[in-house]
Tab-separated table of C-alpha atoms in Angstrom:
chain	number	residue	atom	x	y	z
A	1	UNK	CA	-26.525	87.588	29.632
A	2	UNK	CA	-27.868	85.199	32.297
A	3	UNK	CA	-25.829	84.418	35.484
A	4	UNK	CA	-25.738	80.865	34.299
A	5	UNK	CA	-25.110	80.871	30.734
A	6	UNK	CA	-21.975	79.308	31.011
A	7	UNK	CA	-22.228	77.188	33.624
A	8	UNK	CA	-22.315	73.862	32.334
A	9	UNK	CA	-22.424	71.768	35.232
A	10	UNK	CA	-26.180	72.985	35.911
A	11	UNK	CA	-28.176	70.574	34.063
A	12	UNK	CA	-31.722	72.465	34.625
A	13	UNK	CA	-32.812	75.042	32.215
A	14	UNK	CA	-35.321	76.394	34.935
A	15	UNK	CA	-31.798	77.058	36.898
A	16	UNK	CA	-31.531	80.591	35.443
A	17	UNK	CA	-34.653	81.790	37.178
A	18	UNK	CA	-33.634	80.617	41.106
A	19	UNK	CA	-31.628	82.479	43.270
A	20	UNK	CA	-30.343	79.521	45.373
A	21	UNK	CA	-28.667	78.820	42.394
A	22	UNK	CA	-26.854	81.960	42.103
A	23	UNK	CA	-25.643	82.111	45.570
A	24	UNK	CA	-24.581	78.508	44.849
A	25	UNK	CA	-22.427	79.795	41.707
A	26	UNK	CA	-19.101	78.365	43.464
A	27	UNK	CA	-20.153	75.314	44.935
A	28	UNK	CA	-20.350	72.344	42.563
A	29	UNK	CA	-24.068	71.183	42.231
A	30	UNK	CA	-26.896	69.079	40.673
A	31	UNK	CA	-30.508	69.239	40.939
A	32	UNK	CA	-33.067	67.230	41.854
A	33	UNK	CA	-36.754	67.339	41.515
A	34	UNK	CA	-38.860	66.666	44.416
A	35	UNK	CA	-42.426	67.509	43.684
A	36	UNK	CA	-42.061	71.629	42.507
A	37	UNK	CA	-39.296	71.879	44.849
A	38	UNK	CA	-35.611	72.200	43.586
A	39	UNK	CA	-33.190	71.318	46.522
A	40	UNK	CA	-29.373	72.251	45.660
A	41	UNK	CA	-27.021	69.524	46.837
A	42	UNK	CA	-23.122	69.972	47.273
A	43	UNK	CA	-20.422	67.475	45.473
A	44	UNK	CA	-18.788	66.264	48.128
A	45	UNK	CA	-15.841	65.523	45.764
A	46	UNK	CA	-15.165	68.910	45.277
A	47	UNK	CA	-12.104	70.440	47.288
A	48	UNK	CA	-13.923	74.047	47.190
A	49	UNK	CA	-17.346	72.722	47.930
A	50	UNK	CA	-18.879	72.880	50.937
A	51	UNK	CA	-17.115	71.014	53.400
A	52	UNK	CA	-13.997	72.650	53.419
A	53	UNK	CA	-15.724	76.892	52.179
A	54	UNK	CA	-15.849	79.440	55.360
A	55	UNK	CA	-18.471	80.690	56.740
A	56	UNK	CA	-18.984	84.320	56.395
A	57	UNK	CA	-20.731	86.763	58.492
A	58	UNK	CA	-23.831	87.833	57.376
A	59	UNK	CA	-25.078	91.253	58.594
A	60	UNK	CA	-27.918	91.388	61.229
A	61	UNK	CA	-31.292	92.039	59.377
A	62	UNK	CA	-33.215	95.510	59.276
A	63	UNK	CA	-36.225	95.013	62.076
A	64	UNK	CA	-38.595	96.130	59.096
A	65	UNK	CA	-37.182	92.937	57.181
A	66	UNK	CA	-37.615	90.877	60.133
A	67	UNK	CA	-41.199	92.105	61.066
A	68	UNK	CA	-42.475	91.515	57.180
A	69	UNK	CA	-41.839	87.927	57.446
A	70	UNK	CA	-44.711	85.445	57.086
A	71	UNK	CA	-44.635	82.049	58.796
A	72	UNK	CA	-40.659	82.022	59.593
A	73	UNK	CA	-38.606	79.548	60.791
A	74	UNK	CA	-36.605	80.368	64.325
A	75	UNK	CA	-33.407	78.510	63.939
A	76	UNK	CA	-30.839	78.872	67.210
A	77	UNK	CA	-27.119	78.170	67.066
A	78	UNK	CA	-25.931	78.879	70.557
A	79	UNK	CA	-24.110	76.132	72.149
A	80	UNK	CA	-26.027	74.408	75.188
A	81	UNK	CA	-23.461	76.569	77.951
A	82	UNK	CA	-24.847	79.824	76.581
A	83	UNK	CA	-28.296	79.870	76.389
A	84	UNK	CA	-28.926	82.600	78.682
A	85	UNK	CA	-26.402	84.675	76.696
A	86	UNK	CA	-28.720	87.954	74.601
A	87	UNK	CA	-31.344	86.263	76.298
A	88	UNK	CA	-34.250	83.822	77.133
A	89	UNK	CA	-34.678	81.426	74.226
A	90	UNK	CA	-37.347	81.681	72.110
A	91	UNK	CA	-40.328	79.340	72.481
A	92	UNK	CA	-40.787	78.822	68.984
A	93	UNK	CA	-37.305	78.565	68.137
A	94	UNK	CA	-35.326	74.533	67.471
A	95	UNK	CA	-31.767	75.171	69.214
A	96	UNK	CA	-29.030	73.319	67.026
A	97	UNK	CA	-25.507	74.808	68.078
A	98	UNK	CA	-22.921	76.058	64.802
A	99	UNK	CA	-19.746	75.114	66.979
A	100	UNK	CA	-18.334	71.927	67.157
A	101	UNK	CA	-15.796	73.251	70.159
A	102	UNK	CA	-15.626	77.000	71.644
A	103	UNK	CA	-14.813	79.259	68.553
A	104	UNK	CA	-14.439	76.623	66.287
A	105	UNK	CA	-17.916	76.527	63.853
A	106	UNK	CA	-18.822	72.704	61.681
A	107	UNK	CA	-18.367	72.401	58.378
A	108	UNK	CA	-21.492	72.807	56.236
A	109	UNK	CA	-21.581	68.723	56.521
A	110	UNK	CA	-21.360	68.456	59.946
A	111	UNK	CA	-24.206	71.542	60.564
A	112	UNK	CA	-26.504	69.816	58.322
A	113	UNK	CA	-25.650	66.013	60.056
A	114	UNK	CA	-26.920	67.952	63.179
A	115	UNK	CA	-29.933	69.655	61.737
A	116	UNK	CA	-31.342	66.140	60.099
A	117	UNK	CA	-30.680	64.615	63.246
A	118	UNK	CA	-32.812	67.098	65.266
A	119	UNK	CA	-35.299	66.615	63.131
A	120	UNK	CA	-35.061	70.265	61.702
A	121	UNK	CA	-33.787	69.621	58.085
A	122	UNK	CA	-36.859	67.405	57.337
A	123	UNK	CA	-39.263	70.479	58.201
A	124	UNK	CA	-37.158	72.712	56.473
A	125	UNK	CA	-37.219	70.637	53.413
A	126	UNK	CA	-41.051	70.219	53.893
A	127	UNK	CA	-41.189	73.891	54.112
A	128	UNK	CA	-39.534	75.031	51.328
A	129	UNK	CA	-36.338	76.565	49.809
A	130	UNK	CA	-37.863	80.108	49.593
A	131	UNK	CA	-39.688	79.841	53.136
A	132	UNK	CA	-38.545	82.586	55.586
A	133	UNK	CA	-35.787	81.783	58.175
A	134	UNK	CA	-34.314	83.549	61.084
A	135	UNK	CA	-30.958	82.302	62.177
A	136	UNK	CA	-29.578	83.676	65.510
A	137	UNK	CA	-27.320	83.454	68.028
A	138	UNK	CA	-26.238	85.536	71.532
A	139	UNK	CA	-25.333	88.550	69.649
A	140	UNK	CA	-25.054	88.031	65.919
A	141	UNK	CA	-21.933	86.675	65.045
A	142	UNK	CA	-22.609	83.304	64.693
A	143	UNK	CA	-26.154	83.878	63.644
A	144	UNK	CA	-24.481	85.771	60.833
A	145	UNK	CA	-22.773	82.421	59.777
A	146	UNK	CA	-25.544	80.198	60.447
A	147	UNK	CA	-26.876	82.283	57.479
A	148	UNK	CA	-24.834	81.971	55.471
A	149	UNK	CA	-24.292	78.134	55.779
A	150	UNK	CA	-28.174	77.958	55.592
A	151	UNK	CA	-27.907	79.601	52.460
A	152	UNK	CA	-24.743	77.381	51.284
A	153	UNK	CA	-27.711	74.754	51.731
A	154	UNK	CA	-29.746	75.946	49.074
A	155	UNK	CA	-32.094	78.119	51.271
A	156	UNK	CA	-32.937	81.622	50.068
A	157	UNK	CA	-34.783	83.807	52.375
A	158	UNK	CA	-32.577	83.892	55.337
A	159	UNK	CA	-31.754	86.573	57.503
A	160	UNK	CA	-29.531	86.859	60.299
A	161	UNK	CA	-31.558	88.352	63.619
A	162	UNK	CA	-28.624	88.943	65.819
A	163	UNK	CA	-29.913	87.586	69.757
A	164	UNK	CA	-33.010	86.385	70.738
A	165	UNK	CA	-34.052	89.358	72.480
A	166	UNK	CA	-33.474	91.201	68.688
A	167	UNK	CA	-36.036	89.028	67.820
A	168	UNK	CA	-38.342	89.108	70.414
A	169	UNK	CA	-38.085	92.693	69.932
A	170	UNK	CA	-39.418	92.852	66.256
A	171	UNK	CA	-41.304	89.992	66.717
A	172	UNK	CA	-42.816	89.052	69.674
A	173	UNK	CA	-45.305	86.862	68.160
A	174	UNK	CA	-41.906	84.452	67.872
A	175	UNK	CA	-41.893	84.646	72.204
């Protein structure tokens, strides 16, 4: 039996077949169609949507994972006092911090306020759902969560890759 058979608040047959939409499964949602792109958005009336869900940690991603990616996405969510922390930052990655205060991350609201005001969630959305992403961070912790708030967002190919020197390491092409 399909994932959502039951699930009647998904009003898209052609639901079944993405995998944003089973990662979504908790989260109330609609659809819409924008060109052959399906973008999930949250009900912000929901109590257990979104706004108020935690962020989990997402493991750092195997180097053979990271290498096999195509044109990906750098996405960096240090805050602006730690950018020298697991090193230089990378030249192609956009720098749009996950805390609101020290320890304290946004809510999947306030993280994607800041990424459509830097400019990022309009390439993103240009890019696609199912276009690759590396999230990262000093070390991987918050990388970890910035993955799995990206994916919250209705992204699907994200993968957590740790500090930028991780990255640089697999992929120096991202330098």
């Amino acid at each position: 039996m399909p994932l959502f058979a039951s699930m009647s608040s998904c009003r898209m047959s052609a639901c079944l077949t993405h995998r944003h939409c089973a990662r979504a499964l908790r989260l109330s949602h609609s659809h819409s169609l924008n060109g052959s792109r399906i973008t999930v958005r949250s009900s912000s009336s929901s109590s257990s949507g979104p706004e108020s869900s935690e962020l989990e940690k997402r493991p750092i991603a195997e180097p053979a994972i990271l290498k096999n990616l195509g044109d990906v996405f750098v996405l960096d969510v240090r805050d602006n006092d730690e950018m020298d922390m697991g090193g230089e930052k990378l030249s192609s990655s956009v720098n749009v911090p996950l805390n609101k205060a020290k320890g304290v991350n946004k809510t999947l609201d306030e993280f994607k306020a800041d990424l459509e005001a830097a400019g990022v969630w309009a390439t993103l959305e240009q890019r696609g759902t199912d276009a690759p992403i590396i999230t990262h961070c000093g070390a991987g912790g918050r990388g970890g969560k910035a993955c799995d708030a990206m994916t919250k967002l209705g992204f699907t190919n994200v993968h957590n890759g740790g500090g930028p020197d991780d990255v640089r390491a697999v992929r120096p092409d991202l330098s």
